C-alpha positions as a LaTeX table, in Angstrom:
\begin{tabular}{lrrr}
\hline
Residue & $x$ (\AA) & $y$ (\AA) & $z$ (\AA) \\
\hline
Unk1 & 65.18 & 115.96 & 105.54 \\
Unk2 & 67.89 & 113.50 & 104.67 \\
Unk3 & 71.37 & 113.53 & 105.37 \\
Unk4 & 74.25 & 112.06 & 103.06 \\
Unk5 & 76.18 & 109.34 & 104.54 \\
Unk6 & 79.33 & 111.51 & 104.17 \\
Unk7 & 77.70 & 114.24 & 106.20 \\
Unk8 & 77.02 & 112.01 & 109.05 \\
Unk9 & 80.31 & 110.63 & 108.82 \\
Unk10 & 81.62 & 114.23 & 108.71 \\
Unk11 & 79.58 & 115.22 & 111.92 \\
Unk12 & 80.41 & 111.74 & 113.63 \\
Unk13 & 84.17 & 112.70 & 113.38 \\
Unk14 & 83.87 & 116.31 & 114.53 \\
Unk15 & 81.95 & 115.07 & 117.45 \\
Unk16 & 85.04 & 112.49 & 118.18 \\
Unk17 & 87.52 & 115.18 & 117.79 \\
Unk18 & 85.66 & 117.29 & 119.90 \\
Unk19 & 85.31 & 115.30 & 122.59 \\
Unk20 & 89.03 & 113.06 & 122.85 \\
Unk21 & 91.07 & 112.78 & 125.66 \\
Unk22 & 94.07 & 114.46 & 125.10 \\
Unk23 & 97.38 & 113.01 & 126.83 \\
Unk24 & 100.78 & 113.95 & 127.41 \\
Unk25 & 103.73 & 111.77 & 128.24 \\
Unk26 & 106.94 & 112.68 & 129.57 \\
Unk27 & 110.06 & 111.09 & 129.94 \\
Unk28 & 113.62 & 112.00 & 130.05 \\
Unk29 & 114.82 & 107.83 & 129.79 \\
Unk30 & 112.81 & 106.92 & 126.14 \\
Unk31 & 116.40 & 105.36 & 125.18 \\
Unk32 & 115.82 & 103.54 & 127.78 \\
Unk33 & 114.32 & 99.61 & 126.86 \\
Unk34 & 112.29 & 99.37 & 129.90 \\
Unk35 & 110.90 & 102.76 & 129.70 \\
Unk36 & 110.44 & 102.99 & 125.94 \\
Unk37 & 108.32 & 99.77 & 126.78 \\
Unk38 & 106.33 & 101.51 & 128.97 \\
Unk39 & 105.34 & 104.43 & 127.03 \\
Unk40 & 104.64 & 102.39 & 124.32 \\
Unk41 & 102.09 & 100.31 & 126.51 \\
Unk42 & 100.34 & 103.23 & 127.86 \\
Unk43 & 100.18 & 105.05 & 124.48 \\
Unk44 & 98.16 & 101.22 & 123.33 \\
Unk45 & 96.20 & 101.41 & 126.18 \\
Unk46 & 95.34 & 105.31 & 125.42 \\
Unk47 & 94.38 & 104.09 & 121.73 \\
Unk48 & 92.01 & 101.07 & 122.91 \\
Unk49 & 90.38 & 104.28 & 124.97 \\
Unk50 & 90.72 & 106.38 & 121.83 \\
Unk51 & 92.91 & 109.17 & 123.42 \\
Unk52 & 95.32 & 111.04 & 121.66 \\
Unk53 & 98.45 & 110.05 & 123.07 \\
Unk54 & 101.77 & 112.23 & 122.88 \\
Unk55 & 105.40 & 111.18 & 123.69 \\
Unk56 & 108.29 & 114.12 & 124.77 \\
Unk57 & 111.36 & 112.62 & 125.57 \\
Unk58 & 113.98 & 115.21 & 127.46 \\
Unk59 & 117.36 & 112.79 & 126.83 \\
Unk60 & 118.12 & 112.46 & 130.43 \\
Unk61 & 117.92 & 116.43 & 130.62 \\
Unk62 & 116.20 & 117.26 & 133.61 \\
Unk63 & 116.16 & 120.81 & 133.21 \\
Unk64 & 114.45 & 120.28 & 129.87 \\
Unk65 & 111.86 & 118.13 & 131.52 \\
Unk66 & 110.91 & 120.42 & 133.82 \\
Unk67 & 110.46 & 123.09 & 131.15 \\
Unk68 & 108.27 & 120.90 & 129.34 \\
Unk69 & 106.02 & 119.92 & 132.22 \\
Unk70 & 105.54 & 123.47 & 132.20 \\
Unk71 & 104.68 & 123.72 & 128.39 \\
Unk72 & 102.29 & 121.22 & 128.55 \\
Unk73 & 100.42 & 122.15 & 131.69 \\
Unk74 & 99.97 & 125.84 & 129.34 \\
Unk75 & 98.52 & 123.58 & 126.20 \\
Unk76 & 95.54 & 121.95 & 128.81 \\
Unk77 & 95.99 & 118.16 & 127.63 \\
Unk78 & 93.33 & 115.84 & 130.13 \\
Unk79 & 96.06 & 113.93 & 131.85 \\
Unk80 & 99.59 & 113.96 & 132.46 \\
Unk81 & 101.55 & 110.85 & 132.14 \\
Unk82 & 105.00 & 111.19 & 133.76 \\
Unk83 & 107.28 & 107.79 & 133.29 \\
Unk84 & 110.89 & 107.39 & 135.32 \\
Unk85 & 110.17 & 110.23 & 136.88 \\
Unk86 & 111.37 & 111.34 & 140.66 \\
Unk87 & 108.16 & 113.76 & 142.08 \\
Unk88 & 110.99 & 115.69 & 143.79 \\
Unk89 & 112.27 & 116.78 & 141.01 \\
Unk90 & 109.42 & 118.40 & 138.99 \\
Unk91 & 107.41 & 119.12 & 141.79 \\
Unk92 & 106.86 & 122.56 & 141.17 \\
Unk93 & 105.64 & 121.57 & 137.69 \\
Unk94 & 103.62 & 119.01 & 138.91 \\
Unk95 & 101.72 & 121.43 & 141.30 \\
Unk96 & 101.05 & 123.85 & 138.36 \\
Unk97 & 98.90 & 120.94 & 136.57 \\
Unk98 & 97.14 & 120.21 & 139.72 \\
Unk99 & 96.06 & 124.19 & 139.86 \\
Unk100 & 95.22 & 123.81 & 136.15 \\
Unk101 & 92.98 & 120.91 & 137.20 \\
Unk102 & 95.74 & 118.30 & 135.53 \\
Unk103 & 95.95 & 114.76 & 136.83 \\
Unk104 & 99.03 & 113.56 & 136.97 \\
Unk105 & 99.62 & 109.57 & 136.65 \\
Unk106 & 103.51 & 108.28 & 137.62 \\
Unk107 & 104.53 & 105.37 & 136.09 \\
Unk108 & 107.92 & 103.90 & 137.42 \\
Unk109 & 108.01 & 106.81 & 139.42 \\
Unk110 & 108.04 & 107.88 & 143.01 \\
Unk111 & 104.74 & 109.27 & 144.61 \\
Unk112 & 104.56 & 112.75 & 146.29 \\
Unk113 & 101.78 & 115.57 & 146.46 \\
Unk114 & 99.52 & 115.99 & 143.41 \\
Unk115 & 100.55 & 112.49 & 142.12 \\
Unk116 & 97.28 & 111.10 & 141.25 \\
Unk117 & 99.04 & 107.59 & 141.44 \\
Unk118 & 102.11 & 105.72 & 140.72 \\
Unk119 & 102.37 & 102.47 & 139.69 \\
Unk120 & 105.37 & 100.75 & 139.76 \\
Unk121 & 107.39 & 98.01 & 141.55 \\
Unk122 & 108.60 & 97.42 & 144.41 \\
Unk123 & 112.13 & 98.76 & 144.10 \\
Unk124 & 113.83 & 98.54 & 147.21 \\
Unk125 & 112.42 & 95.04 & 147.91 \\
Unk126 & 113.80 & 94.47 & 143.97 \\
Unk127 & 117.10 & 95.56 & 145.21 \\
Unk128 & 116.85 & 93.07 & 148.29 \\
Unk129 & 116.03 & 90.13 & 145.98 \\
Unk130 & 119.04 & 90.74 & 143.58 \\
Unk131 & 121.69 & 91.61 & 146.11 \\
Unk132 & 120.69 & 88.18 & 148.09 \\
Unk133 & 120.54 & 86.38 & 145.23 \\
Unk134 & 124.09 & 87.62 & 144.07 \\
Unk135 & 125.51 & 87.41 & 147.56 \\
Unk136 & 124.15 & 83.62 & 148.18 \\
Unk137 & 125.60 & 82.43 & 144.53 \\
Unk138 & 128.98 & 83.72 & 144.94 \\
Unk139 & 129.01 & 81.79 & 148.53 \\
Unk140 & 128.45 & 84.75 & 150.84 \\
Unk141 & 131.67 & 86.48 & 150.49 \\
Unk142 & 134.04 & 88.07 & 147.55 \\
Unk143 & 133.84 & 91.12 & 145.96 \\
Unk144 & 131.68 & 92.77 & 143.89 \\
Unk145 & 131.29 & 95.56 & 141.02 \\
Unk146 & 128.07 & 97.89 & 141.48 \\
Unk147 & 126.78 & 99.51 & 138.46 \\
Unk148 & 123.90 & 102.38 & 139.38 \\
Unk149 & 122.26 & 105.43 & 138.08 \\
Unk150 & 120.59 & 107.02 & 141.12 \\
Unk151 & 118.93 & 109.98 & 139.13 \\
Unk152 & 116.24 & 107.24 & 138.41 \\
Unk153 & 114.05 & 106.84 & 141.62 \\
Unk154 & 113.11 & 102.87 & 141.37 \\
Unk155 & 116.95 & 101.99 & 140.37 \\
Unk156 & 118.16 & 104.39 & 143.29 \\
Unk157 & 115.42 & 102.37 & 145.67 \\
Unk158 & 116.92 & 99.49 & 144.33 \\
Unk159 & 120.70 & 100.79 & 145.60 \\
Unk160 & 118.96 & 100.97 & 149.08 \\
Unk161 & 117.94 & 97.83 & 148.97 \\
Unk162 & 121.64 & 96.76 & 147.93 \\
Unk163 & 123.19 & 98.93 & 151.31 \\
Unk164 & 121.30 & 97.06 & 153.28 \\
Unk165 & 121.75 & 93.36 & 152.30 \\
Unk166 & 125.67 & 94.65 & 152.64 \\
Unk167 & 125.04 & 95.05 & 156.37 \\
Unk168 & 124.09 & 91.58 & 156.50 \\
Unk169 & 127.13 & 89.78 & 154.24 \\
Unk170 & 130.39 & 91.32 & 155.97 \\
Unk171 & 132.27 & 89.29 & 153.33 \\
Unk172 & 131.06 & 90.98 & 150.72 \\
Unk173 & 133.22 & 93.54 & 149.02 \\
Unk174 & 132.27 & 96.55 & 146.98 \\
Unk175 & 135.56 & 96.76 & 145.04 \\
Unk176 & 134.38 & 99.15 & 142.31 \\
Unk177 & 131.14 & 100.83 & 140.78 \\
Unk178 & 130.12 & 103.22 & 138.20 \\
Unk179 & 127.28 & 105.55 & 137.95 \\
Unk180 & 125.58 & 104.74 & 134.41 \\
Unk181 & 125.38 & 107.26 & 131.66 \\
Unk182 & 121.91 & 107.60 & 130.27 \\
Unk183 & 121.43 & 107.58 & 127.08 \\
Unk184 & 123.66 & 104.73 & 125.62 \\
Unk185 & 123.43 & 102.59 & 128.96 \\
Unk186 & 125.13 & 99.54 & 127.41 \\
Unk187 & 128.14 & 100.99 & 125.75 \\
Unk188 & 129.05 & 102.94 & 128.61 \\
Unk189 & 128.97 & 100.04 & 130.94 \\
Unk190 & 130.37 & 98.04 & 128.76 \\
Unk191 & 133.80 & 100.39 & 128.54 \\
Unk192 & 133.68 & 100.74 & 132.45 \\
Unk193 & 133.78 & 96.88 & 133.12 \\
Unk194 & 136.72 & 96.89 & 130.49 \\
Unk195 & 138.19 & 98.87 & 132.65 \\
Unk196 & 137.13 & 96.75 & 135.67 \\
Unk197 & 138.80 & 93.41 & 134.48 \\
Unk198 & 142.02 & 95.06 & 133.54 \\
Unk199 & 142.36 & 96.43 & 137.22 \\
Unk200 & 140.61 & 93.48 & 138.64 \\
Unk201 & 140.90 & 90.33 & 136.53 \\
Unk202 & 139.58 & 87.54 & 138.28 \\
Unk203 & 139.14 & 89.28 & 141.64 \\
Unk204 & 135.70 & 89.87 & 140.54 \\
Unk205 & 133.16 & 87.19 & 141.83 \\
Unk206 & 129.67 & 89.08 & 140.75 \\
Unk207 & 128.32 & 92.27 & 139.17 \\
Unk208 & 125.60 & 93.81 & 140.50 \\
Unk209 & 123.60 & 95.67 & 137.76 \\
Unk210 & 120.82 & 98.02 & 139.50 \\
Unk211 & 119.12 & 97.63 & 135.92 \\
Unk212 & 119.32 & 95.19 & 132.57 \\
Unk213 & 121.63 & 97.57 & 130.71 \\
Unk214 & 124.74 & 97.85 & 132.34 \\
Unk215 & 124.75 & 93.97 & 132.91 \\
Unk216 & 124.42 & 93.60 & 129.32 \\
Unk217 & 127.56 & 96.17 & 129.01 \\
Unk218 & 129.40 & 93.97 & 131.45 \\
Unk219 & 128.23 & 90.33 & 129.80 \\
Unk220 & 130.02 & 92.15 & 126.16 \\
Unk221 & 132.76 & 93.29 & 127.95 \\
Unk222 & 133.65 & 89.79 & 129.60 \\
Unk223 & 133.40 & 88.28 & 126.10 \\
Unk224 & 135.84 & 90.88 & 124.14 \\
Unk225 & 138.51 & 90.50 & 127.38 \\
Unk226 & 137.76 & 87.82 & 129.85 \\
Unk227 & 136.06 & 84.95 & 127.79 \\
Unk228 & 136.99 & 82.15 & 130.69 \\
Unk229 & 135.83 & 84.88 & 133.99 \\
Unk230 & 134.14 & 83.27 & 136.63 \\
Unk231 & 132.26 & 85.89 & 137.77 \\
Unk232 & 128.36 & 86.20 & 137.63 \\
Unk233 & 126.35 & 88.93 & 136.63 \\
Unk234 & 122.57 & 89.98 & 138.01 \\
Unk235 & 120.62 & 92.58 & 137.55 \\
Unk236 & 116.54 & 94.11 & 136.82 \\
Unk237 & 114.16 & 94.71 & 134.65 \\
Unk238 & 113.85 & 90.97 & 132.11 \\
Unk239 & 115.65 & 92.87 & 129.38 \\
Unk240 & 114.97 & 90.77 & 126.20 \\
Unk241 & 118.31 & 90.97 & 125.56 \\
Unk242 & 119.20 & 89.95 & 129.00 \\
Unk243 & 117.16 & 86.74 & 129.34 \\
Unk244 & 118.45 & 85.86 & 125.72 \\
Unk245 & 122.35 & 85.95 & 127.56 \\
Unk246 & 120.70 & 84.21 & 130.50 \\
Unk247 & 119.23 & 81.38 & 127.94 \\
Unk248 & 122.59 & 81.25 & 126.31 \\
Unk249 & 124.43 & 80.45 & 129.62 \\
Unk250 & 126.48 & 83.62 & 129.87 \\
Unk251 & 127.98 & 85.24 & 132.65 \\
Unk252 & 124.91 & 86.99 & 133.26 \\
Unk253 & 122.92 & 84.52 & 135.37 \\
Unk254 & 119.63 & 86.14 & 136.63 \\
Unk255 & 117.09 & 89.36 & 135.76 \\
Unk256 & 114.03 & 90.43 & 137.81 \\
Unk257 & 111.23 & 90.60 & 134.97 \\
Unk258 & 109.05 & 93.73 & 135.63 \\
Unk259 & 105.38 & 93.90 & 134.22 \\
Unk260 & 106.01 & 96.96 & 132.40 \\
Unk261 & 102.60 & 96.32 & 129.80 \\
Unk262 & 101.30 & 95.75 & 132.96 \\
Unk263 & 102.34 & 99.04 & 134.64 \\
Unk264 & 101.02 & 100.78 & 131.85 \\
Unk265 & 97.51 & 99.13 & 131.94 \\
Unk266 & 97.07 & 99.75 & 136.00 \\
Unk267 & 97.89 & 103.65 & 135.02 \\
Unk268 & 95.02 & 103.60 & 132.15 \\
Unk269 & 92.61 & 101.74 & 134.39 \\
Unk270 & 93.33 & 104.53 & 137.08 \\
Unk271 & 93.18 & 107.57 & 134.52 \\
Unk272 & 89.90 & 106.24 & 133.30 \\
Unk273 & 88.46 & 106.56 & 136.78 \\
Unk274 & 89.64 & 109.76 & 137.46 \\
Unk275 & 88.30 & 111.26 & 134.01 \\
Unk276 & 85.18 & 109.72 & 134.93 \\
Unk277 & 85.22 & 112.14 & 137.95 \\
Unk278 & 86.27 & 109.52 & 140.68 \\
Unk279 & 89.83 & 109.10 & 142.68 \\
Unk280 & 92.28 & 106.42 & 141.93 \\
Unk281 & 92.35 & 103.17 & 144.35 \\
Unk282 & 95.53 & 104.41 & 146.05 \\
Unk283 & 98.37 & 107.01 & 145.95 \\
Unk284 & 100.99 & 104.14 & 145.20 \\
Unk285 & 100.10 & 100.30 & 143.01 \\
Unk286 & 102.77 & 97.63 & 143.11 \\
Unk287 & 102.96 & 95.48 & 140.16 \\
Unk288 & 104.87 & 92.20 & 141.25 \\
Unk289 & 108.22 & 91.00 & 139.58 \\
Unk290 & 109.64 & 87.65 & 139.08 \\
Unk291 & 113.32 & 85.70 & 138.58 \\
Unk292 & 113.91 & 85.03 & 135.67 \\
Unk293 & 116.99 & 82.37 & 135.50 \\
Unk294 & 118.51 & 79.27 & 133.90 \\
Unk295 & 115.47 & 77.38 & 135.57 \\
Unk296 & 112.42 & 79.08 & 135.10 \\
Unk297 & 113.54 & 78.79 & 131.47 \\
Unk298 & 114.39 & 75.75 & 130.94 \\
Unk299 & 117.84 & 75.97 & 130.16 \\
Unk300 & 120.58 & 73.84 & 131.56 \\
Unk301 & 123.80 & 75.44 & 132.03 \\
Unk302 & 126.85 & 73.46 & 132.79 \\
\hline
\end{tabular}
């Protein structure tokens, strides 16, 4: 017996439906460049593979994300992709997909029991790099504004990193800081550092920016109040935004570029091999960063 074209076609699809990976992402940071990057990589990488590839974003609502976790574990997707996300704080979700036979992957994340992996970077050694680099191109001493958001685990590594290098630069002088609303990053920072360089003025040698977004917030705020400011601004992440002030020889001076794609292909490489029914290569992958500056692009700054 023949079959029409269309019927194998037909029976080709159901057999593709049948048998696709499903996967969930979850965020509460999708507002977020860096993340939104991310979870846009992955969900590539989950097409290539020919998953079906969903996004939740909780809008910095914890509670919410917690909730879903739970949601999702109850609709039996194959995998779990949780981005910006501490382990601490969903861990009770996260052991419910492990019971349902879940694996969880953590991108940007922190790793913990029934994290399958996490890839990310190296935060606190991030948070070395920038506060040295800060430190050493103000001269070793002044003072300094510290913009954070410790609900995120990598940027609150990255604080760490910045209390240490403190212990080891006396001169240097926390004068304000700001925790970072999430969402609308930039527009909050920018209306603290407003507020900074009216109480400050040009007692304000650097700005330390745990991430891209806030220094971007303090770069627009410098140009609507303190054009002429000497002060330098550093921060994370190789923003395109960012390195577009850093190539226009702005106050802000220097990003850390993360391999976000790059994140996101290390957690599908790792999901594939636990589908396939073996174990990822470790419970934590660092992806490297690197400066991104005046220098590395070419740019001469007087």
């Amino acid at each position: 017996m023949k079959l029409s074209t269309l019927t194998l076609a037909f029976a080709g699809l159901m057999t593709t439906t049948a048998f696709a990976t499903d996967v969930t992402i979850l965020t509460p940071y999708i507002s977020s460049i860096p993340t939104n990057e991310m979870a846009q990589a992955f969900k590539a990488e989950g097409d290539k593979r020919g998953w079906n590839t969903t996004i939740i974003d909780t809008r910095n609502d914890f509670g919410q994300l917690a909730s879903r976790i739970e949601d999702t574990v109850n609709a039996k997707p194959d995998a779990i992709v949780l981005i910006s996300v501490d382990h601490n704080q969903v861990g009770d979700q996260v052991a419910l997909a492990a019971e349902a036979g879940i694996p969880v992957i953590s991108l940007d994340g922190t790793p913990g029991p029934n994290i399958t992996v996490n890839v990310t970077s190296n935060n606190f050694d991030m948070g070395v790099a920038l506060s040295r680099d800060l430190f050493e191109a103000i001269g070793g001493k002044g003072n300094i504004v510290k913009f954070f958001h410790s609900a995120h685990p990598g940027v609150h590594l990255r604080e760490q990193g910045l209390d240490q290098v403190l212990t080891e630069y006396p001169d240097i002088k926390v004068v304000a800081e700001h925790y970072v609303k999430v969402p609308g990053p930039v527009d909050d920072s920018r209306v603290a550092m407003e507020n900074f360089l009216r109480q400050f003025g040009d007692d304000i040698d650097g700005v330390w920016a745990a991430f891209d977004d806030p220094g971007i917030g303090a770069e627009l705020a410098a140009e609507s109040e303190r054009p002429d400011a000497k002060f330098i601004i550093m921060g994370i992440d190789g923003n395109a935004q960012a390195v577009d002030m850093i190539k226009n020889c702005t106050h802000f001076k220097q990003t850390l570029r993360q391999d976000f794609p790059g994140m996101a292909a290390i957690g599908a490489e790792q999901l594939d091999r636990v589908l396939a029914g073996s174990t990822a290569d470790a419970s934590e992958m660092y992806v490297p960063a690197i400066p991104v500056n005046a220098e590395s692009l070419g740019v001469t700054c007087e």
